Coordinates of C-alpha atoms in Angstrom, one line a residue:
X1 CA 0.0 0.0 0.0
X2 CA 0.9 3.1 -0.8
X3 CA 1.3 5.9 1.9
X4 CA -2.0 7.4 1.4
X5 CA -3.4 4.2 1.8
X6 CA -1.7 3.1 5.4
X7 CA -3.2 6.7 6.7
X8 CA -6.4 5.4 5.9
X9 CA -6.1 2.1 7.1
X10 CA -5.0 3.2 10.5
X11 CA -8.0 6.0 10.7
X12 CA -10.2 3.6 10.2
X13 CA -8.6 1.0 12.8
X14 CA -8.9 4.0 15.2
X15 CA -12.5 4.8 14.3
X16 CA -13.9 1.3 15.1
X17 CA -11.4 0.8 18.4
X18 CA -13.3 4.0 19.7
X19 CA -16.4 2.7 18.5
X20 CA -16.0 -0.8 20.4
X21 CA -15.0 1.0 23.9
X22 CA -17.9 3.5 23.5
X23 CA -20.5 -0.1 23.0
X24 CA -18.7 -1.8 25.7
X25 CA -19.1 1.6 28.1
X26 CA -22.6 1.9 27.4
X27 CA -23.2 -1.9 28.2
X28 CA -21.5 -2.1 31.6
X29 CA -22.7 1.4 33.1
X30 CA -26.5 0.4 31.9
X31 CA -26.7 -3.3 32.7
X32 CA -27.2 -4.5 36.0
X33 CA -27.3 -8.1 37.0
X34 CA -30.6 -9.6 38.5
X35 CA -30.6 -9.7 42.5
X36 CA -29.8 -13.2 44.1
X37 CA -32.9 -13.9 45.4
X38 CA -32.2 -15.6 47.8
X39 CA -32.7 -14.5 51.3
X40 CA -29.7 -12.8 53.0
X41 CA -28.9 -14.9 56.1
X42 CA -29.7 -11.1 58.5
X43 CA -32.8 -10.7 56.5
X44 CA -36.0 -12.0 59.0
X45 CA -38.6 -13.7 56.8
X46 CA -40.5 -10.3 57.3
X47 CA -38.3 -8.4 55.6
X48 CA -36.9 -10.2 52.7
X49 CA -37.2 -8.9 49.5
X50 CA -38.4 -11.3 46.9
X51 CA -36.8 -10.3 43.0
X52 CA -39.6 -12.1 41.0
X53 CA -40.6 -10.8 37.6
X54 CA -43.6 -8.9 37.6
X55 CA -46.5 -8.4 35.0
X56 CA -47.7 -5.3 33.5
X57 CA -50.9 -5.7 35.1
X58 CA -49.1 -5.3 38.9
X59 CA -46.3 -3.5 38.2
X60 CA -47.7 -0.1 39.9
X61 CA -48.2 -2.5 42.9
X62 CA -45.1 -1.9 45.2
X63 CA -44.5 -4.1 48.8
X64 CA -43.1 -1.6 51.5
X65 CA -40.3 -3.5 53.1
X66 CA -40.3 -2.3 56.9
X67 CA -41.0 -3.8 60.6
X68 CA -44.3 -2.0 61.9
X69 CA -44.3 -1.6 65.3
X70 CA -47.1 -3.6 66.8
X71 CA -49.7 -1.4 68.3
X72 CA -50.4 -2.0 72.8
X73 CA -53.8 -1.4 74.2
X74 CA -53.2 0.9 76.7
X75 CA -53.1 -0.1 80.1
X76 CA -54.2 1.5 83.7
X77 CA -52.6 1.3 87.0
X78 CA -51.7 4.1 89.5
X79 CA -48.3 5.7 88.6
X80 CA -46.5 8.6 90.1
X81 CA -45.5 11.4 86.9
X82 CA -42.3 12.1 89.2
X83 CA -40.8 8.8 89.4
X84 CA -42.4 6.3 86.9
X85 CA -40.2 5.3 84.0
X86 CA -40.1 4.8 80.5
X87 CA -41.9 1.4 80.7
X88 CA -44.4 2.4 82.6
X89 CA -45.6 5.5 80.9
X90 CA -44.8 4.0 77.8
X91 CA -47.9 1.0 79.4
X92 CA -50.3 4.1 80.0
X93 CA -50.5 5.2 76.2
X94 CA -48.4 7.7 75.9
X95 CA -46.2 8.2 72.7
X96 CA -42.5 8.0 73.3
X97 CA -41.6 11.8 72.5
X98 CA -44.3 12.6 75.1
X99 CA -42.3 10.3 77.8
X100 CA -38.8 12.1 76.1
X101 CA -40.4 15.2 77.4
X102 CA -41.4 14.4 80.5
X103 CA -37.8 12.6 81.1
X104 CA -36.4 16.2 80.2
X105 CA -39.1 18.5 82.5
X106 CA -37.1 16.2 85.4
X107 CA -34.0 16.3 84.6
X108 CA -34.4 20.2 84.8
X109 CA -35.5 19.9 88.3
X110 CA -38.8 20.2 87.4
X111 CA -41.9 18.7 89.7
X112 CA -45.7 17.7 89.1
X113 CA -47.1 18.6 92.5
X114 CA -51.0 18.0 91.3
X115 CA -53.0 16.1 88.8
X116 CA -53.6 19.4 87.0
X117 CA -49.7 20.0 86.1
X118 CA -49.4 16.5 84.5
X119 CA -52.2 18.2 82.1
X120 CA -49.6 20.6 81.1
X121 CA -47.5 17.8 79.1
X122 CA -47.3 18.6 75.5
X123 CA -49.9 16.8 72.9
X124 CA -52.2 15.2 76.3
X125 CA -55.4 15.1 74.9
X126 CA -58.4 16.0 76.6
X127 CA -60.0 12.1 76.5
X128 CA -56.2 11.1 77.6
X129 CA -56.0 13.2 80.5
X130 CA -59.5 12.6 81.8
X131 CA -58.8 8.1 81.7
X132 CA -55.4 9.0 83.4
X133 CA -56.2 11.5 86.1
X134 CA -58.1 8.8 88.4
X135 CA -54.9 6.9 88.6
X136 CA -52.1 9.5 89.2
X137 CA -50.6 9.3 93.1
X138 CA -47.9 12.5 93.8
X139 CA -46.1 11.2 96.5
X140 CA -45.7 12.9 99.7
X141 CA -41.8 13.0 99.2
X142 CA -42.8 15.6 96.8
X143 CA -44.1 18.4 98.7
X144 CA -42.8 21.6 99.5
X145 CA -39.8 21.4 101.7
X146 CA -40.7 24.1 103.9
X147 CA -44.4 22.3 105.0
X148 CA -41.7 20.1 107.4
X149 CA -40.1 22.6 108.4
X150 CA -42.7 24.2 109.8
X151 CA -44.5 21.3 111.8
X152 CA -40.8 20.8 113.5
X153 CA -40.6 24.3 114.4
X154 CA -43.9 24.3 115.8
X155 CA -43.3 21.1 117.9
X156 CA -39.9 23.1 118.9
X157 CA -42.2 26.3 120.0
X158 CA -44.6 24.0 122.0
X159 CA -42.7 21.8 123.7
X160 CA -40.3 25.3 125.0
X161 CA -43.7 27.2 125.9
X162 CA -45.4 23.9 127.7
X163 CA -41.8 23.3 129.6
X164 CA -41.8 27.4 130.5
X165 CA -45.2 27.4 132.1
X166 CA -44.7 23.6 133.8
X167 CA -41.7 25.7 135.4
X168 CA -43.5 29.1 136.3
X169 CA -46.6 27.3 137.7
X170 CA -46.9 23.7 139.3
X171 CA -50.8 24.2 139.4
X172 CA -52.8 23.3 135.9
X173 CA -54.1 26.1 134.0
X174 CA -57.2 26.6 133.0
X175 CA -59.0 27.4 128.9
X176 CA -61.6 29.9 128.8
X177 CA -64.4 27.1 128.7
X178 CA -63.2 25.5 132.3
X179 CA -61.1 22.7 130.5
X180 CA -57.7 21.5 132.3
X181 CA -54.5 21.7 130.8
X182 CA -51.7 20.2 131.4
X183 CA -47.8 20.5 131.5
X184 CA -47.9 17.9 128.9
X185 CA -46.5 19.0 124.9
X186 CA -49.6 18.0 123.4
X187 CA -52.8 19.9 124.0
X188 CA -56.4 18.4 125.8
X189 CA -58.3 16.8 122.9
X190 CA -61.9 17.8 122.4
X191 CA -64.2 15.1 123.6
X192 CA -66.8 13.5 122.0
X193 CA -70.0 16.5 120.8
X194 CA -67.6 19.2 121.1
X195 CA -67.1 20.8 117.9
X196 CA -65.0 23.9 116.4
X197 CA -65.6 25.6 113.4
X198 CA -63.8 25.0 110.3
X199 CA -63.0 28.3 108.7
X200 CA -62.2 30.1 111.9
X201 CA -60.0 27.8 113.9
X202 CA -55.8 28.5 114.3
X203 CA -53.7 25.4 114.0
X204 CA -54.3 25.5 118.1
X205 CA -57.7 24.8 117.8
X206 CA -57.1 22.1 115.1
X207 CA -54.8 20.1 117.4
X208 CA -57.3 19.7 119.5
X209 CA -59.1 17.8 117.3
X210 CA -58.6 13.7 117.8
X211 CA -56.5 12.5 115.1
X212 CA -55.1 16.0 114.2
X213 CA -51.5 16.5 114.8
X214 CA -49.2 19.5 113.4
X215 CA -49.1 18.1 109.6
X216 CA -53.0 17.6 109.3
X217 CA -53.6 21.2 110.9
X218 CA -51.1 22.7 108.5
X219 CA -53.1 20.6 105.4
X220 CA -56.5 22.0 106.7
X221 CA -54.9 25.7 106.9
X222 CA -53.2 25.4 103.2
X223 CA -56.6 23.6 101.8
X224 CA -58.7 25.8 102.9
X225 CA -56.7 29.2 102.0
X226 CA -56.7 27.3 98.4
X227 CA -60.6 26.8 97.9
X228 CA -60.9 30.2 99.2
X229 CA -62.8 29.1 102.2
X230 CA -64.4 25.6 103.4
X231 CA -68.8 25.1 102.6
X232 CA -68.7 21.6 103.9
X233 CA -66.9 19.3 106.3
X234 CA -66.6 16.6 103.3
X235 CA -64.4 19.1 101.6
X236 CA -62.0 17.5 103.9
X237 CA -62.0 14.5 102.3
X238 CA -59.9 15.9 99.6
X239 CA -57.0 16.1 101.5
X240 CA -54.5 13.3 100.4
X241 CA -55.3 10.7 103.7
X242 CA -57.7 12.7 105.9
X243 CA -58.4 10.8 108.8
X244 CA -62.4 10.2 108.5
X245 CA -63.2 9.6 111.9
X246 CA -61.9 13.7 113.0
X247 CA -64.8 15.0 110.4
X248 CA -67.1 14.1 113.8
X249 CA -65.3 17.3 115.1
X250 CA -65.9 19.5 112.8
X251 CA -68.8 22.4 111.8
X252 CA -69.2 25.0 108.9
X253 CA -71.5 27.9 109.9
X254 CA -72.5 30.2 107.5
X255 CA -69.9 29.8 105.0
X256 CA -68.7 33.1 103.3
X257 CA -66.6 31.2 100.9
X258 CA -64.0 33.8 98.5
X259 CA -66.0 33.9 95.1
X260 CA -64.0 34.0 91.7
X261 CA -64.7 36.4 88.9
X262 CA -65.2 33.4 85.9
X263 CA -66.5 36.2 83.5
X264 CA -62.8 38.3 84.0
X265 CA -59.8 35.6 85.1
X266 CA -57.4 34.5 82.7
X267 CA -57.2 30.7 82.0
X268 CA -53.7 31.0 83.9
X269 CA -55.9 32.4 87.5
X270 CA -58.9 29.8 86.6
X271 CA -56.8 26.7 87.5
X272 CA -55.5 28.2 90.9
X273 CA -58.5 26.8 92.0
X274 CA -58.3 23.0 93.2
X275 CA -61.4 22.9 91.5
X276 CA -60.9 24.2 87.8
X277 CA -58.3 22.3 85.4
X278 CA -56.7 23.6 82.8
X279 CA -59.3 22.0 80.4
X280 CA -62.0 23.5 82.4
X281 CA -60.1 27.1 82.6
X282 CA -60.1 26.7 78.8
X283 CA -63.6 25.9 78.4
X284 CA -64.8 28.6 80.1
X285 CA -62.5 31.5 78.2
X286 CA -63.9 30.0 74.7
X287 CA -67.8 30.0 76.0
X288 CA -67.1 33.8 77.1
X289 CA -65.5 34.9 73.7
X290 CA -68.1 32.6 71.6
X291 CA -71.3 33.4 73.6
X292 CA -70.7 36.6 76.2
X293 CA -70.2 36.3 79.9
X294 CA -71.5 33.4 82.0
X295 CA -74.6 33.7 83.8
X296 CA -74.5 30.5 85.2
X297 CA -72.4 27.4 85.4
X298 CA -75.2 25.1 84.1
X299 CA -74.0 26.5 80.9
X300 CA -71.5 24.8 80.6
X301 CA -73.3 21.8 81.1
X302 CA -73.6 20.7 77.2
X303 CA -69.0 20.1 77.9
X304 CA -67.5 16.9 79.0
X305 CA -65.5 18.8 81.3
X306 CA -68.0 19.5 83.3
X307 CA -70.3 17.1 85.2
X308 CA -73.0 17.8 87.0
X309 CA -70.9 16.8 90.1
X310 CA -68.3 19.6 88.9
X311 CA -70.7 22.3 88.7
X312 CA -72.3 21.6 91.9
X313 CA -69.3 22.0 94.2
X314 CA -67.5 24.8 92.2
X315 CA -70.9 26.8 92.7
X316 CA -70.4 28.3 95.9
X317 CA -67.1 29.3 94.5
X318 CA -67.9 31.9 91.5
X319 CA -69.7 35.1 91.0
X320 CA -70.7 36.5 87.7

């Protein structure tokens, strides 16, 4: 060949070597070997993925691939918001962000002293927190510090005032009514048919009361500065492990109870009350702006927040 002839020749040799890498580039970058399909030895035979060849008919069907987490019923049992774990609370219903937040309200030193502050956790329904509220128990362990402190105080202050007048006069004393007393630390106790009255009596008079010691007193003081003044003896039921058999004791005469404005308070000064929730707060707020000021709380009667039983003893407790 001829020198214009070899130039050709190797052109064309060129020409069809790039040709053949550019067809074997396009097959190996577009082809991809079936999947073996058989099941990988970590696969669980709920999640293996099965390769078989599908029709044109199904091929918008796809199979989602994923463990779903089976679904509890939720259970009920009593349970403490400060000190019940991730099990428990995780038993009770509640979605694990919601027990990830109550985790982190303790770890910041934070405490639920009343049924009505677990209500404040984040995305608690209002159908959750009613089923749950029956069964919360704050322990004792979780009160304010300075309710001990006081009662040891007290029993300090008594026992130095009972030793000073055993020392000034070896005679008994005598009350107002005729009644001996004693050098003794702890004061006479009323006898059977001898009553004082509820809303007027000091933490003196309330010692004298059979079965009533310096924390009871200081319970039946706090309680009753709460609702704002006491309409029945039952009321003392409501304290956490009242002993029933004082009750005997007790009167309420013409009970001038402190009466909340519901038509002006905030939701924030509604729930003060032992006997207004938050949900309760709420509902009244939204009746006002929907429908004007309350007239009376058997308006409210058409909510599930409030029962007949709810209405009746918050009552004496509202003005309009």
């Amino acid at each position: 060949m001829n020198r214009n002839d070899r130039r050709i020749f190797w052109v064309t040799v060129a020409v069809a070597m790039l040709a053949v890498a550019a067809l074997l580039y396009f097959l190996f970058t577009t082809y991809h070997p079936q999947a073996d399909s058989r099941p990988s030895p970590r696969r669980t035979p709920h999640t293996t993925r099965h390769t078989t060849r599908r029709t044109p008919r199904d091929a918008h069907a796809r199979t989602t691939y994923y463990a779903v987490a089976p679904t509890h019923r939720a259970e009920r049992f009593s349970f403490d918001p400060n000190t019940a774990d991730s099990t428990q609370l995780l038993r009770l219903g509640l979605q694990p962000w919601q027990v990830r937040n109550i985790h982190r309200y303790r770890a910041r030193g934070g405490i639920y002293r009343t049924r009505e502050d677990f209500a404040r956790l984040y995305g608690l329904t209002r159908k959750q927190y009613r089923e749950l509220a029956p069964y919360i128990r704050i322990s004792a362990d979780y009160l304010p510090a300075a309710t001990l402190i006081g009662r040891r105080h007290t029993a300090t202050a008594d026992h130095t005032a009972y030793r000073d007048a055993a020392a000034s006069d070896s005679t008994d004393t005598r009350t107002a009514n005729g009644t001996a007393r004693d050098s003794l630390e702890y004061p006479v106790k009323l006898k059977p048919g001898q009553h004082i009255e509820l809303n007027t009596a000091d933490a003196d008079d309330l010692r004298r009361v059979p079965g009533i010691g310096h924390y009871y007193a200081a319970q039946i003081l706090r309680y009753g500065r709460w609702l704002g003044g006491y309409v029945s003896v039952d009321q003392l039921d409501e304290i956490e492990n009242f002993p029933a058999e004082a009750k005997q004791y007790f009167v309420v005469d013409h009970p001038t109870p402190r009466k909340l404005p519901v038509n002006s308070l905030s939701i924030s000064q509604l729930k003060r009350h032992p006997y207004i929730n938050y949900f309760q707060a709420k509902a009244i707020v939204d009746y006002r702006r929907r429908h004007g000021p309350l007239k009376s709380l058997q308006q409210l009667s058409f909510s599930r927040d409030f029962p007949p039983e709810a209405i009746r003893r918050l009552e004496p407790y509202v003005e309009y």
